C-alpha cells in the first residue's frame, strides 16, 4: 500500500502519544500531546491553520502539502466501512447493525470485529471510522436505534470501548458519536434537549454511556451531536465539551462536529470544537482568517484546536495512504460477520420446542425478506455490501433435500414505491437502463447525454460540468415493458418541478420544493409523487421525465442537492399474495415467516410513528400461521415490535435485527440448531407503545421557544422504569436450545484499596449448562439500593459476562466491581457521584445476596 510520510515533527516519538489498547476495565490514558507551541504549528501560516480546522469535502480534511501534513479521510461506520461516494460507492464487508452487536453482550467478539473494521478502513484509505454510535435506545420509535447498542449505558459503554480499542489497535482512529442527547431524529438538527447536564438523567444515562466507554478506551476522536442541550448546540456547548468531557473526564482527543453540525465561528472554537465537518467549511474560512488578523479572535484559540487535529493526524499515521479505494474481500471477516449474527439473534419464543428445525422436514419459507433481506437500517450507517445472501438459499443449503424447501414472496413490505427494476426498462441502445440528457435553459442542444443502468440522477454538492446553476433542466427517458396487465403504479422522486409523459401523454406533474439534503437522503416519502397507469403485459411504454430543478432549501452549510428517481410497481393484491403463501404453508411440516421492518421504516432522519407492523404483514402472519403445522416468525427490526396481534398465532419468534451480508447463513445456522442462540435483548420490548416510559415525551415538539424534547421519564427508561404492565420481553431476555442454572451466589467485599471508592465487591456465581447441547449464557449482575435518600431504579446493571459451556458442565464466574461504580448515584447539588452507606442487594438471575456498605463516599471523574 502507498503510505504517506508524516513529517518528522509530527511523527516524532509516536510511542509517547500512543495509547495502549486497554483490557476490560483498564485504560492507559495518553499523557502527552502536541501542544499549541509545537514547532510544526509555528511553521504554519494563519490561512493554513484555519484550513486544517475543517473538512475540504464530504469525507476529507485538507492537509498542508508544503509541510507534508496529510489530509484525513473519515468515513462511516462500524456496520460497514464505506468509501467516499454516497451513491454507487465501493462495496464493503457489512456486519450486523449495532443493535445486534448490543444483543451479543460479547466484548471479545467485538474486539475481533474492530480489527476487521480497521482493515476495511485501510482498504478505503481512511484514517478514521465515524463510530460506534453510543446513544441510548430511549424510545422504540427512535429512527436510529438500530445504530445504537442498548438502553443501558454500561452495556453500551463497554461494547463501544471494545470496538474502539480494537479499531485503534490497528492504527485506525475511532470516533464515537453523537455526544450527547441525539436519541430522537425529529428535528434533530435544531431540537433542544432540555435536560441539565448536571441532572441525574444526563449523568446516569446519556452521559454515562460515553463515560463508561472513555473509562475503558481512549478514542482518538469524538463527534458532537446535532442537537442542543439546555439551549446550546452540542458543538459549541462549553459545559459539555470543556467541563464534562475535557474537565471531569480528562479527554484529550479531537472533538469534531456532526456533518453540518457546526453553527458558529467563535462560540464553537471557544467551546473546544477542534474540527468542523464536512467541507467546504462554512465557519472556518476567509472570515476566520480575517478575524484572527484583526485581533477579534485570538490566534492561541486556533492553535489549541489545531494541536488536537494534528495529534489525530499523528496518531493515525500508520493508516495514511493515497491508494484508490477498493473492496477488501476477507473470508475470515465474513465468517466473523456470520458469528456475530448468530450471537446477536434473540430467540423470543419457542413453544412446543419447534426450533431447532430438522434438516429433513418439508419447509415453507414465506415473505420477501427471505429473498431480499434488509441488511441494515437507513441513512449514513447503511453501506453497499459485497454480496447479499438470500436467506432462502441459506436454508436450502443446509437442508438434506433442498427441494423440500418451497418459498412464497408474501405481501409487499415497502413504504414507498421501489426504484424501477433494471430488467424491465430499455434505453435507446437496447440495453437495460435509461437515457439522461442535461440542458441549459433556452438551449435546445443537450450539453451532455448519458446512458445509465439505474433510473436515478443524483447531483449532490455539484452539478454536471457545463450546466449553468441559474437555469438548467434534465430529461430521463426509457421504454418500460410490464410483465403483467393491470393498473400499475409509477412513483417519481424529484427535487423541483417535473412532468412525466407515457407514450407522449402527460400522466403526472408536480412541484416538490424546499428539499434539504436530509430530506433527499433520508426521507423518500417526503419526495414521492405517484400515479396509476393502465398497462398491458409485454407492450412497450415510452416514459419521459423532464425535471426543472428547484431552488434548494438552505440549511447551515449544506450542499445543494438535485435529483430524480423513477419508481415502478405492478398491480398486486395482498389477498392473492397471502392465499399463495397459505397454499405453500399447507404442504409443509414447518413454516418460516419473514416479517418486520427495513430501511424505509427504521432510518436516520426520521422517527417511527408507531411500533405495530403494517396491517398486511399482520394479516399474512396470522393466516399463514393458521395454515401451518409449526410456525416460526422471523422479525427483522432494530426497534421493538408490538407483537400482541400475532404472538399467540405463531409457535416461535426470532428477533433477527438487520444482519448484514452474512445474515442468511447466520439465520439458517440458528434455525437448524447448528448454532445455539445466545443473544439477549439489549432493550426492553413493551407490550404496547403506550407502556413505554417515554411515551408522553417523545419525539421533539414545537414550543414557543422552538423545537424541544425533554426526558420526561428521567432515569427510568427501559428496564429502570417501574413497569405497571410487565414488558412483553424483558431487557436481558433470550431463550436457548439448552438450559442454564445459576447457583452458589457469593458476594464479598475487599477493603484494601487506598481510596475508599476503589474498594471492590466480588461477586461469584456458579453457572451450569444443565441441558442437552452446548451453548452460551450471559450472566448479568444488577445492584439495588435497598434504602436510599433519592429514588433509584430497583435494578442497575453493573457487570456482565458471556460464557460458553458444554452440556452438563459448570464454571464459576467472578466479577470484581469497584464500590464507586456499584453503589453511587449522581448528586445534583454537589456535582459528584455519591454512595450512601447502608444495605444493597446484588441480583444475579433469580439469586439475590445482601451486602452492607459501612461508609458513604463521593467521587468525581471517569
Ligand atoms: C450522521 C453521522 C455521520 C455523518 C457522516 C450524519 O448525518 O449523523 O452519524 O457520521 O452524517 O455521514
PDB file of N, CA, C and O and ligand atoms in Angstrom, residues 58-59 74-77 82 86 129-131 133 144 147-148 175 177-178 182 185 188-189 223-226 257-260 277-278 379-381 518 521-522 604-605, ligand 1:
ATOM      1  N   UNK A  58     -16.769  16.038   1.552  1.00  0.00           N
ATOM      2  CA  UNK A  58     -17.675  15.309   2.449  1.00  0.00           C
ATOM      3  C   UNK A  58     -16.956  14.341   3.381  1.00  0.00           C
ATOM      4  O   UNK A  58     -17.430  14.058   4.482  1.00  0.00           O
ATOM      5  N   UNK A  59     -15.796  13.828   2.961  1.00  0.00           N
ATOM      6  CA  UNK A  59     -15.133  12.802   3.778  1.00  0.00           C
ATOM      7  C   UNK A  59     -13.707  13.165   4.204  1.00  0.00           C
ATOM      8  O   UNK A  59     -13.125  12.442   5.005  1.00  0.00           O
ATOM      9  N   UNK A  74     -12.300  10.464   6.710  1.00  0.00           N
ATOM     10  CA  UNK A  74     -13.147   9.987   7.809  1.00  0.00           C
ATOM     11  C   UNK A  74     -14.427   9.406   7.221  1.00  0.00           C
ATOM     12  O   UNK A  74     -15.150  10.120   6.509  1.00  0.00           O
ATOM     13  N   UNK A  75     -14.705   8.142   7.478  1.00  0.00           N
ATOM     14  CA  UNK A  75     -15.855   7.511   6.821  1.00  0.00           C
ATOM     15  C   UNK A  75     -16.732   6.734   7.807  1.00  0.00           C
ATOM     16  O   UNK A  75     -16.264   6.238   8.822  1.00  0.00           O
ATOM     17  N   UNK A  76     -18.018   6.629   7.459  1.00  0.00           N
ATOM     18  CA  UNK A  76     -18.962   5.805   8.211  1.00  0.00           C
ATOM     19  C   UNK A  76     -18.681   4.347   7.886  1.00  0.00           C
ATOM     20  O   UNK A  76     -18.255   4.053   6.762  1.00  0.00           O
ATOM     21  N   UNK A  77     -19.040   3.403   8.689  1.00  0.00           N
ATOM     22  CA  UNK A  77     -19.183   3.359  10.113  1.00  0.00           C
ATOM     23  C   UNK A  77     -18.989   1.930  10.552  1.00  0.00           C
ATOM     24  O   UNK A  77     -18.569   1.115   9.735  1.00  0.00           O
ATOM     25  N   UNK A  82     -17.647   2.363   4.642  1.00  0.00           N
ATOM     26  CA  UNK A  82     -17.837   2.654   3.218  1.00  0.00           C
ATOM     27  C   UNK A  82     -16.823   3.668   2.715  1.00  0.00           C
ATOM     28  O   UNK A  82     -16.100   4.285   3.500  1.00  0.00           O
ATOM     29  N   UNK A  86     -21.289   8.534  -1.814  1.00  0.00           N
ATOM     30  CA  UNK A  86     -22.530   8.176  -1.103  1.00  0.00           C
ATOM     31  C   UNK A  86     -23.456   7.330  -1.969  1.00  0.00           C
ATOM     32  O   UNK A  86     -24.243   6.534  -1.471  1.00  0.00           O
ATOM     33  N   UNK A 129     -12.764   5.935  11.496  1.00  0.00           N
ATOM     34  CA  UNK A 129     -14.104   5.352  11.329  1.00  0.00           C
ATOM     35  C   UNK A 129     -15.062   6.162  12.200  1.00  0.00           C
ATOM     36  O   UNK A 129     -14.825   6.317  13.403  1.00  0.00           O
ATOM     37  N   UNK A 130     -16.128   6.667  11.575  1.00  0.00           N
ATOM     38  CA  UNK A 130     -17.075   7.519  12.301  1.00  0.00           C
ATOM     39  C   UNK A 130     -18.042   6.653  13.106  1.00  0.00           C
ATOM     40  O   UNK A 130     -19.197   6.472  12.739  1.00  0.00           O
ATOM     41  N   UNK A 131     -17.601   6.096  14.164  1.00  0.00           N
ATOM     42  CA  UNK A 131     -18.425   5.256  15.007  1.00  0.00           C
ATOM     43  C   UNK A 131     -17.572   4.674  16.112  1.00  0.00           C
ATOM     44  O   UNK A 131     -16.354   4.911  16.139  1.00  0.00           O
ATOM     45  N   UNK A 133     -21.775   4.410  17.340  1.00  0.00           N
ATOM     46  CA  UNK A 133     -22.794   5.314  17.883  1.00  0.00           C
ATOM     47  C   UNK A 133     -23.120   4.872  19.296  1.00  0.00           C
ATOM     48  O   UNK A 133     -23.395   3.701  19.530  1.00  0.00           O
ATOM     49  N   UNK A 144     -33.011   5.956  14.665  1.00  0.00           N
ATOM     50  CA  UNK A 144     -31.629   5.473  14.549  1.00  0.00           C
ATOM     51  C   UNK A 144     -31.285   4.412  15.574  1.00  0.00           C
ATOM     52  O   UNK A 144     -30.116   4.026  15.670  1.00  0.00           O
ATOM     53  N   UNK A 147     -28.903   1.642  15.077  1.00  0.00           N
ATOM     54  CA  UNK A 147     -27.491   2.033  15.011  1.00  0.00           C
ATOM     55  C   UNK A 147     -26.881   2.147  16.400  1.00  0.00           C
ATOM     56  O   UNK A 147     -25.711   2.489  16.515  1.00  0.00           O
ATOM     57  N   UNK A 148     -27.688   1.985  17.439  1.00  0.00           N
ATOM     58  CA  UNK A 148     -27.204   2.111  18.812  1.00  0.00           C
ATOM     59  C   UNK A 148     -27.236   0.731  19.479  1.00  0.00           C
ATOM     60  O   UNK A 148     -27.996  -0.147  19.088  1.00  0.00           O
ATOM     61  N   UNK A 175     -14.206   7.159  16.172  1.00  0.00           N
ATOM     62  CA  UNK A 175     -14.841   8.433  16.530  1.00  0.00           C
ATOM     63  C   UNK A 175     -16.238   8.148  17.076  1.00  0.00           C
ATOM     64  O   UNK A 175     -17.225   8.264  16.351  1.00  0.00           O
ATOM     65  N   UNK A 177     -19.829   8.558  18.672  1.00  0.00           N
ATOM     66  CA  UNK A 177     -20.741   9.662  18.410  1.00  0.00           C
ATOM     67  C   UNK A 177     -22.083   9.330  19.042  1.00  0.00           C
ATOM     68  O   UNK A 177     -22.290   8.168  19.427  1.00  0.00           O
ATOM     69  N   UNK A 178     -23.026  10.129  19.186  1.00  0.00           N
ATOM     70  CA  UNK A 178     -23.104  11.561  18.937  1.00  0.00           C
ATOM     71  C   UNK A 178     -23.257  12.157  20.322  1.00  0.00           C
ATOM     72  O   UNK A 178     -24.241  11.836  21.007  1.00  0.00           O
ATOM     73  N   UNK A 182     -28.609  12.693  21.273  1.00  0.00           N
ATOM     74  CA  UNK A 182     -29.182  12.506  19.934  1.00  0.00           C
ATOM     75  C   UNK A 182     -30.033  11.218  19.891  1.00  0.00           C
ATOM     76  O   UNK A 182     -29.751  10.303  19.141  1.00  0.00           O
ATOM     77  N   UNK A 185     -34.819  11.595  16.161  1.00  0.00           N
ATOM     78  CA  UNK A 185     -34.473  12.126  14.847  1.00  0.00           C
ATOM     79  C   UNK A 185     -35.311  13.327  14.439  1.00  0.00           C
ATOM     80  O   UNK A 185     -34.877  14.140  13.634  1.00  0.00           O
ATOM     81  N   UNK A 188     -33.773  16.806  14.415  1.00  0.00           N
ATOM     82  CA  UNK A 188     -32.524  16.546  15.150  1.00  0.00           C
ATOM     83  C   UNK A 188     -31.521  17.678  15.022  1.00  0.00           C
ATOM     84  O   UNK A 188     -30.670  17.868  15.880  1.00  0.00           O
ATOM     85  N   UNK A 189     -31.600  18.420  13.910  1.00  0.00           N
ATOM     86  CA  UNK A 189     -30.598  19.467  13.688  1.00  0.00           C
ATOM     87  C   UNK A 189     -30.842  20.694  14.553  1.00  0.00           C
ATOM     88  O   UNK A 189     -29.949  21.524  14.700  1.00  0.00           O
ATOM     89  N   UNK A 223     -17.421  12.683  18.170  1.00  0.00           N
ATOM     90  CA  UNK A 223     -18.288  13.559  17.371  1.00  0.00           C
ATOM     91  C   UNK A 223     -19.403  14.146  18.234  1.00  0.00           C
ATOM     92  O   UNK A 223     -20.078  13.408  18.949  1.00  0.00           O
ATOM     93  N   UNK A 224     -19.573  15.467  18.147  1.00  0.00           N
ATOM     94  CA  UNK A 224     -20.678  16.077  18.887  1.00  0.00           C
ATOM     95  C   UNK A 224     -21.991  15.824  18.152  1.00  0.00           C
ATOM     96  O   UNK A 224     -22.001  15.587  16.944  1.00  0.00           O
ATOM     97  N   UNK A 225     -23.091  15.897  18.904  1.00  0.00           N
ATOM     98  CA  UNK A 225     -24.413  15.663  18.322  1.00  0.00           C
ATOM     99  C   UNK A 225     -24.925  16.948  17.677  1.00  0.00           C
ATOM    100  O   UNK A 225     -24.437  18.037  17.958  1.00  0.00           O
ATOM    101  N   UNK A 226     -25.934  16.800  16.811  1.00  0.00           N
ATOM    102  CA  UNK A 226     -26.535  17.973  16.159  1.00  0.00           C
ATOM    103  C   UNK A 226     -27.290  18.855  17.151  1.00  0.00           C
ATOM    104  O   UNK A 226     -27.300  20.063  17.038  1.00  0.00           O
ATOM    105  N   UNK A 257     -17.447  18.121  14.760  1.00  0.00           N
ATOM    106  CA  UNK A 257     -18.908  18.278  14.703  1.00  0.00           C
ATOM    107  C   UNK A 257     -19.509  17.154  13.869  1.00  0.00           C
ATOM    108  O   UNK A 257     -18.816  16.538  13.048  1.00  0.00           O
ATOM    109  N   UNK A 258     -20.794  16.897  14.069  1.00  0.00           N
ATOM    110  CA  UNK A 258     -21.511  16.040  13.124  1.00  0.00           C
ATOM    111  C   UNK A 258     -21.591  16.825  11.809  1.00  0.00           C
ATOM    112  O   UNK A 258     -21.360  18.032  11.775  1.00  0.00           O
ATOM    113  N   UNK A 259     -21.965  16.136  10.746  1.00  0.00           N
ATOM    114  CA  UNK A 259     -21.893  16.738   9.406  1.00  0.00           C
ATOM    115  C   UNK A 259     -22.860  17.927   9.287  1.00  0.00           C
ATOM    116  O   UNK A 259     -24.059  17.774   9.453  1.00  0.00           O
ATOM    117  N   UNK A 260     -22.315  19.103   9.039  1.00  0.00           N
ATOM    118  CA  UNK A 260     -23.051  20.376   9.006  1.00  0.00           C
ATOM    119  C   UNK A 260     -23.625  20.718  10.377  1.00  0.00           C
ATOM    120  O   UNK A 260     -24.600  21.444  10.485  1.00  0.00           O
ATOM    121  N   UNK A 277     -16.847  19.566  10.440  1.00  0.00           N
ATOM    122  CA  UNK A 277     -17.010  18.630   9.321  1.00  0.00           C
ATOM    123  C   UNK A 277     -18.382  18.799   8.709  1.00  0.00           C
ATOM    124  O   UNK A 277     -19.325  19.140   9.407  1.00  0.00           O
ATOM    125  N   UNK A 278     -18.571  18.540   7.422  1.00  0.00           N
ATOM    126  CA  UNK A 278     -17.515  18.264   6.454  1.00  0.00           C
ATOM    127  C   UNK A 278     -17.044  19.596   5.858  1.00  0.00           C
ATOM    128  O   UNK A 278     -17.109  20.626   6.518  1.00  0.00           O
ATOM    129  N   UNK A 379     -29.799   5.377   6.107  1.00  0.00           N
ATOM    130  CA  UNK A 379     -29.012   6.552   6.474  1.00  0.00           C
ATOM    131  C   UNK A 379     -27.528   6.297   6.377  1.00  0.00           C
ATOM    132  O   UNK A 379     -27.082   5.377   5.681  1.00  0.00           O
ATOM    133  N   UNK A 380     -26.754   7.087   7.103  1.00  0.00           N
ATOM    134  CA  UNK A 380     -25.299   7.017   6.943  1.00  0.00           C
ATOM    135  C   UNK A 380     -24.727   5.676   7.383  1.00  0.00           C
ATOM    136  O   UNK A 380     -23.626   5.309   6.978  1.00  0.00           O
ATOM    137  N   UNK A 381     -25.450   4.919   8.198  1.00  0.00           N
ATOM    138  CA  UNK A 381     -24.941   3.622   8.655  1.00  0.00           C
ATOM    139  C   UNK A 381     -25.109   2.531   7.615  1.00  0.00           C
ATOM    140  O   UNK A 381     -24.563   1.442   7.769  1.00  0.00           O
ATOM    141  N   UNK A 518     -31.034  16.419   3.952  1.00  0.00           N
ATOM    142  CA  UNK A 518     -31.620  15.423   4.873  1.00  0.00           C
ATOM    143  C   UNK A 518     -32.829  14.756   4.239  1.00  0.00           C
ATOM    144  O   UNK A 518     -32.962  13.540   4.263  1.00  0.00           O
ATOM    145  N   UNK A 521     -31.714  12.537   1.296  1.00  0.00           N
ATOM    146  CA  UNK A 521     -31.005  11.303   1.643  1.00  0.00           C
ATOM    147  C   UNK A 521     -31.862  10.344   2.457  1.00  0.00           C
ATOM    148  O   UNK A 521     -31.736   9.134   2.334  1.00  0.00           O
ATOM    149  N   UNK A 522     -32.691  10.894   3.328  1.00  0.00           N
ATOM    150  CA  UNK A 522     -33.305  10.018   4.329  1.00  0.00           C
ATOM    151  C   UNK A 522     -34.833   9.932   4.276  1.00  0.00           C
ATOM    152  O   UNK A 522     -35.406   9.119   4.979  1.00  0.00           O
ATOM    153  N   UNK A 604     -32.002   6.776   9.843  1.00  0.00           N
ATOM    154  CA  UNK A 604     -31.574   8.112  10.218  1.00  0.00           C
ATOM    155  C   UNK A 604     -32.514   9.103   9.536  1.00  0.00           C
ATOM    156  O   UNK A 604     -32.983   8.851   8.432  1.00  0.00           O
ATOM    157  N   UNK A 605     -32.794  10.221  10.193  1.00  0.00           N
ATOM    158  CA  UNK A 605     -33.550  11.283   9.532  1.00  0.00           C
ATOM    159  C   UNK A 605     -35.002  11.386   9.936  1.00  0.00           C
ATOM    160  O   UNK A 605     -35.625  12.430   9.749  1.00  0.00           O
TER     161      UNK A 605
HETATM  162  C1  LIG B   1     -24.690  11.433  10.828  1.00  0.00           C
HETATM  163  C2  LIG B   1     -23.354  10.937  11.356  1.00  0.00           C
HETATM  164  C3  LIG B   1     -22.478  10.532  10.200  1.00  0.00           C
HETATM  165  C4  LIG B   1     -22.321  11.717   9.277  1.00  0.00           C
HETATM  166  C5  LIG B   1     -21.418  11.450   8.091  1.00  0.00           C
HETATM  167  C6  LIG B   1     -24.544  12.478   9.752  1.00  0.00           C
HETATM  168  O1  LIG B   1     -25.764  12.681   9.091  1.00  0.00           O
HETATM  169  O2  LIG B   1     -25.450  11.955  11.892  1.00  0.00           O
HETATM  170  O3  LIG B   1     -23.555   9.850  12.229  1.00  0.00           O
HETATM  171  O4  LIG B   1     -21.246  10.068  10.671  1.00  0.00           O
HETATM  172  O5  LIG B   1     -23.593  12.100   8.776  1.00  0.00           O
HETATM  173  O6  LIG B   1     -22.032  10.622   7.186  1.00  0.00           O
END
